[in-house]
mmCIF file of C-alpha atoms (C1' of nucleotides) in Angstrom:
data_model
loop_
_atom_site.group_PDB
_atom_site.id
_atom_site.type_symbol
_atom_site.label_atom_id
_atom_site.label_comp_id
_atom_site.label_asym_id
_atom_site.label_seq_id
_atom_site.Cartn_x
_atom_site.Cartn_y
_atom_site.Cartn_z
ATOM 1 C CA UNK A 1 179.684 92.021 64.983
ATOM 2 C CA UNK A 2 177.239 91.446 62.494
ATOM 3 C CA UNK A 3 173.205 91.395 62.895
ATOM 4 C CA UNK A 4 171.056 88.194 62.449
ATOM 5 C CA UNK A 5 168.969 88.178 59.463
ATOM 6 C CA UNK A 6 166.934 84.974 58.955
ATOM 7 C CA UNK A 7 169.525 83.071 57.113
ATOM 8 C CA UNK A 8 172.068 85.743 56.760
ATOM 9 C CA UNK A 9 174.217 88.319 58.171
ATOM 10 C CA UNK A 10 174.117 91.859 56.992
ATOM 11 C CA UNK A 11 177.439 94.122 56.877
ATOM 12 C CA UNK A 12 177.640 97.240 58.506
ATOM 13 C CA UNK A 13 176.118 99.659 56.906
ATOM 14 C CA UNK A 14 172.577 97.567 58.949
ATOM 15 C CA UNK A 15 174.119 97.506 61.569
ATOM 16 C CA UNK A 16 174.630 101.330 61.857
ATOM 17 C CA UNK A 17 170.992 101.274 61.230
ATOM 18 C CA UNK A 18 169.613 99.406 63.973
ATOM 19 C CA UNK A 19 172.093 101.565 66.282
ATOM 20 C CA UNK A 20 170.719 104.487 65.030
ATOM 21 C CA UNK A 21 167.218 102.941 65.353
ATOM 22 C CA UNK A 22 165.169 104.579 68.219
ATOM 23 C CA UNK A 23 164.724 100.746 69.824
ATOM 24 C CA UNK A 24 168.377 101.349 71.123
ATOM 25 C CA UNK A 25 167.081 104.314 73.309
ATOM 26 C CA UNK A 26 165.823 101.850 75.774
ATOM 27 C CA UNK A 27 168.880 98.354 75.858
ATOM 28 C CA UNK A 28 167.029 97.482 78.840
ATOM 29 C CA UNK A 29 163.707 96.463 77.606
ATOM 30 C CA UNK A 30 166.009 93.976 75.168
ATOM 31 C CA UNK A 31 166.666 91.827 78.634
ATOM 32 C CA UNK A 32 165.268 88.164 78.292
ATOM 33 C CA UNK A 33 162.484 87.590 80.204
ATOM 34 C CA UNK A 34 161.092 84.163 81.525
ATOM 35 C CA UNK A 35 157.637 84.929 79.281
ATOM 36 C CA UNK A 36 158.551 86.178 75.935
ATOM 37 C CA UNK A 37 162.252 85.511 75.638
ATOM 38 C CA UNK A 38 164.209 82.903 73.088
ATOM 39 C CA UNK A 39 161.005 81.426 70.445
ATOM 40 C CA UNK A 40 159.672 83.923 68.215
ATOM 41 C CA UNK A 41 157.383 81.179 67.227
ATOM 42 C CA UNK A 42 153.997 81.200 67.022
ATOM 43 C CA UNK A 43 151.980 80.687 70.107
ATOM 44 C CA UNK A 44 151.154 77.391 70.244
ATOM 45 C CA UNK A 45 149.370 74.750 73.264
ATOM 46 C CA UNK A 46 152.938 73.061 73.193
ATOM 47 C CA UNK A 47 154.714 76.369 74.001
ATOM 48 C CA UNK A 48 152.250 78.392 75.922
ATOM 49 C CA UNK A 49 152.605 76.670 79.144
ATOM 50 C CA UNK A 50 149.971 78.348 81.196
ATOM 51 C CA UNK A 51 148.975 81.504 79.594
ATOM 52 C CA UNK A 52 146.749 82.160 76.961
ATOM 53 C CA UNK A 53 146.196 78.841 75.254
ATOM 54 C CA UNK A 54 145.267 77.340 78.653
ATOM 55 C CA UNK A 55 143.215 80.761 79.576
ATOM 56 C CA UNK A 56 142.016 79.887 76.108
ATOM 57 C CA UNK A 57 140.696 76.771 76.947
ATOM 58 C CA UNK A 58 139.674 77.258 80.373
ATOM 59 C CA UNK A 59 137.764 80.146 78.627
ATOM 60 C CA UNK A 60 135.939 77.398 76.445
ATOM 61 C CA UNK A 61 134.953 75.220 78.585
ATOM 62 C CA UNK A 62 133.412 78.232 80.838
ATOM 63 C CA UNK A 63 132.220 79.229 77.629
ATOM 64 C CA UNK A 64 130.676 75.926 77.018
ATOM 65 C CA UNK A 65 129.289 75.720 80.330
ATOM 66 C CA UNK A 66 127.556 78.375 79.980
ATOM 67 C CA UNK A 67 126.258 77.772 77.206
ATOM 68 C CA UNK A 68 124.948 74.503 78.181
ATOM 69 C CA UNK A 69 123.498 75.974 81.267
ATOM 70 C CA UNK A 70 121.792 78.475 79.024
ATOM 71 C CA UNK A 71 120.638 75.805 76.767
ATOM 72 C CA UNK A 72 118.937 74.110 79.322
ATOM 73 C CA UNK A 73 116.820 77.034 80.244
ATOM 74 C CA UNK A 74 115.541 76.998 76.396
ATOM 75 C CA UNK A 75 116.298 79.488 73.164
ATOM 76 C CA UNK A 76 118.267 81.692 74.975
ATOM 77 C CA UNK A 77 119.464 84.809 72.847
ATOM 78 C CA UNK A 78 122.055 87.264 73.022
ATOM 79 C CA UNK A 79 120.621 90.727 73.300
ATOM 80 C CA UNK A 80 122.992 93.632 72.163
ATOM 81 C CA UNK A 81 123.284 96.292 75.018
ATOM 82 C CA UNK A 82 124.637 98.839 72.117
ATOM 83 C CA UNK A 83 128.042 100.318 72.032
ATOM 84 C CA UNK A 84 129.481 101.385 75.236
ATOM 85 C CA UNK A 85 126.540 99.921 76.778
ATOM 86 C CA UNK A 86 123.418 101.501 75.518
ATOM 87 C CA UNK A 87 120.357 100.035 75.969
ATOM 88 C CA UNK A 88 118.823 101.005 72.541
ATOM 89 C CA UNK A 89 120.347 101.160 69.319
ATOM 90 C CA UNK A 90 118.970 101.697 66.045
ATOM 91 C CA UNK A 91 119.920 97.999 64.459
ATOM 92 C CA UNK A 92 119.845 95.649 67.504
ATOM 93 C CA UNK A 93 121.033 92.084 65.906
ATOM 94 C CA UNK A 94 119.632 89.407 68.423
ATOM 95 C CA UNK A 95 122.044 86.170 68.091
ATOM 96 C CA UNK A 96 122.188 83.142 69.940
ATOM 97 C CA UNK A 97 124.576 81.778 72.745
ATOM 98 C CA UNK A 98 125.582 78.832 70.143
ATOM 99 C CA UNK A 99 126.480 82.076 67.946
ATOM 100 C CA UNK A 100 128.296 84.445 69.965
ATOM 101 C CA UNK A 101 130.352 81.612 71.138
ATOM 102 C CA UNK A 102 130.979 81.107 67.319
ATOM 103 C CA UNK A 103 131.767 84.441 66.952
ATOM 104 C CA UNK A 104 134.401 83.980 69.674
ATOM 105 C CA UNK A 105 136.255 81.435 67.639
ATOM 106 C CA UNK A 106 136.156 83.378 64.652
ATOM 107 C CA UNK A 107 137.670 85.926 66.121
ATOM 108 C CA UNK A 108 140.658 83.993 68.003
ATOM 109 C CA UNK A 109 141.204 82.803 64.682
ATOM 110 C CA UNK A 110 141.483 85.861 63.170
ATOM 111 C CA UNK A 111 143.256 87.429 65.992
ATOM 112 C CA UNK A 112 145.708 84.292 65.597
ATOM 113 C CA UNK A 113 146.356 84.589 61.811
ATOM 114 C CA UNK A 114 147.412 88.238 62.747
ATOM 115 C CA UNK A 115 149.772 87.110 65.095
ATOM 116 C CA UNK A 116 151.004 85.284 62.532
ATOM 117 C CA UNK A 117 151.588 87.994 60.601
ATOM 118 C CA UNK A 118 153.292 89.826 63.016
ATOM 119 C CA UNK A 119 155.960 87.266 64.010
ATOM 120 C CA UNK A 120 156.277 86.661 59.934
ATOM 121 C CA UNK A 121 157.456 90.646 59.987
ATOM 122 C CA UNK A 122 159.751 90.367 63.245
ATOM 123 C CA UNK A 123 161.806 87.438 61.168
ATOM 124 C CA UNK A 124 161.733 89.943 58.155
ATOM 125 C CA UNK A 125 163.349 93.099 60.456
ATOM 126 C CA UNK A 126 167.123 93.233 61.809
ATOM 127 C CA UNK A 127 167.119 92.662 65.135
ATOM 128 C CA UNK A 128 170.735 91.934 67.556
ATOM 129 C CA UNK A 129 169.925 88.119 68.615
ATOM 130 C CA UNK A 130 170.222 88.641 71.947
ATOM 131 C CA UNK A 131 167.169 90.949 71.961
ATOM 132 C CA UNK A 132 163.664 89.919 73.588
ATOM 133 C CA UNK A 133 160.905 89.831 70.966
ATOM 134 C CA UNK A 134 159.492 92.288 69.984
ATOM 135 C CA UNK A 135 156.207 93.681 71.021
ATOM 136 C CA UNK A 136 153.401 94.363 68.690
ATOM 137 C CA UNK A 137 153.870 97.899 67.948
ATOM 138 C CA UNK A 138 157.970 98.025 68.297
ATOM 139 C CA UNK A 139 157.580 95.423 65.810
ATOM 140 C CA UNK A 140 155.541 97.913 63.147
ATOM 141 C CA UNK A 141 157.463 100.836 64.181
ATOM 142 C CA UNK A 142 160.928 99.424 63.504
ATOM 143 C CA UNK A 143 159.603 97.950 60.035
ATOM 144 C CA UNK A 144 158.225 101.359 59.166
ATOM 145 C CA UNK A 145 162.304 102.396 60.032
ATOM 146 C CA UNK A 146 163.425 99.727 57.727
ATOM 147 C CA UNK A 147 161.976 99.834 54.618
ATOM 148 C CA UNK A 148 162.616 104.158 54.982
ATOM 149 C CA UNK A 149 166.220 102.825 55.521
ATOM 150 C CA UNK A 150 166.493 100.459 52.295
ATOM 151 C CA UNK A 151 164.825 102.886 50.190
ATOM 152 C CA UNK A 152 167.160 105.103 51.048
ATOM 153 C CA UNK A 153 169.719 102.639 50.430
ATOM 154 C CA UNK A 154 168.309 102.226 47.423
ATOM 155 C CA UNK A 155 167.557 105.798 45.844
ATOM 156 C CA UNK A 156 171.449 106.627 46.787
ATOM 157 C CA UNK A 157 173.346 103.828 44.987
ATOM 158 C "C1'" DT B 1 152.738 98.403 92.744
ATOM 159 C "C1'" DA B 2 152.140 100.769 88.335
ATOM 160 C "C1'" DG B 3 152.481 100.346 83.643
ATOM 161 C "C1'" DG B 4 153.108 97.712 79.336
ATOM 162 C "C1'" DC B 5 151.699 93.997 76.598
ATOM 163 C "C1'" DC B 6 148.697 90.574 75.275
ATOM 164 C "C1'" DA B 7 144.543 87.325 74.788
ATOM 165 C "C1'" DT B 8 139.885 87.175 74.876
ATOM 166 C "C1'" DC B 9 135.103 88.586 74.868
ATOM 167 C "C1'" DT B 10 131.790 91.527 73.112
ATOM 168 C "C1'" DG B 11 128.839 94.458 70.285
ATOM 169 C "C1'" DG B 12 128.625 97.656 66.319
ATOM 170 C "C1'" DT B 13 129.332 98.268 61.458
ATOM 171 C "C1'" DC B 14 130.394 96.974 56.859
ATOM 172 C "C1'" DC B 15 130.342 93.720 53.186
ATOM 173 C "C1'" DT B 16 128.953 89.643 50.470
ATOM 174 C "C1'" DA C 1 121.713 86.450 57.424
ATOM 175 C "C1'" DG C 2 126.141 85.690 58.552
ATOM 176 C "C1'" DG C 3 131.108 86.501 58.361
ATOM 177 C "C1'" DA C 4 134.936 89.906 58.656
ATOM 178 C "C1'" DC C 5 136.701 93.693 60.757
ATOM 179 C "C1'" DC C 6 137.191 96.921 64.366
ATOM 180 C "C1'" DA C 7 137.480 99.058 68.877
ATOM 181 C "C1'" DG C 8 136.447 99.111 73.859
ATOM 182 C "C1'" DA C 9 136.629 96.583 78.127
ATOM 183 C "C1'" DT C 10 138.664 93.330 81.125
ATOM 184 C "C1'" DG C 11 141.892 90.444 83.365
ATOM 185 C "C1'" DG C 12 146.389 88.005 83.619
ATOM 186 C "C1'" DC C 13 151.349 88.048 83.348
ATOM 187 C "C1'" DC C 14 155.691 90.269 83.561
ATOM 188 C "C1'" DT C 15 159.131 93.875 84.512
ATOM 189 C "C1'" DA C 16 161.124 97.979 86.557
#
DNA sequence: TAGGCCATCTGGTCCT
DNA sequence: AGGACCAGATGGCCTA
């Protein structure tokens, strides 16, 4: 049996490896499940179905309504409570409903290119095909297992 | 039902 | 001043 690479199969020698790999300590996790099995693709409104695209949106137009609502009422303004909720703090940056709310897409943005990022590293890490995906930090753990495997691979031949 | 994972919001801090 | 980055909080979904 050989492990799926994208685009290729690896010999044995990988396949020892992801054996060996601590993932294996736990086969059941690697079950399919209805939410994250079969696409490693990139979340997407086409392939979301009801979760986080929609909460997404649904989030927006709350979002929106509030900020409309807000709007109405006049110049309304964000005022920072300080970390962990403080009242005071020393640099208190006042911003505006219409900015928060940009600062919200900003950071789905951002929070989306990582995502990106990370499913761009599960295609780059052996995995058996029949595996779900891999979370976030299984996905960064196994890579960090990886590349100590190939180097040694590589400082040995 | 508890725990894991994730998306999102939010405010603080750093950088340009 | 505003954007990027980060971490804490929160809530939803899923699985064991």
């Amino acid at each position: 049996m050989d492990v799926e690479l994208p685009g290729r199969l690896v010999d044995s020698a990988l396949i020892n490896f992801v054996n060996d790999m601590s993932l294996i300590e736990f086969p059941q996790k690697f079950t399919l499940g209805p939410k994250q099995q079969g696409d490693n693709t990139t979340p997407s409104p086409s392939n979301q179905g009801d979760s986080s695209w929609s909460r997404s949106l649904e989030n927006d137009v709350r979002t929106v309504e509030l900020r409309t609502e807000l709007l109405a009422m006049g110049p309304q303004r964000y005022y920072s409570r300080g970390a962990h909720g403080h009242a005071t703090s020393r640099r208190r940056r006042i911003i505006t409903v219409v900015q928060r709310h940009a600062a919200n897409v900003r950071e789905r943005k951002r929070m989306f290119s990582l995502n990106e990022a990370f499913d761009e590293l599960r295609r780059k890490v052996p995995t058996f095909a029949y595996e779900k995906r891999l979370s976030r930090i299984e996905t960064l753990r196994l890579a960090i297992v990886y590349i100590s495997f190939m180097t040694d691979l590589l400082e040995n031949t």
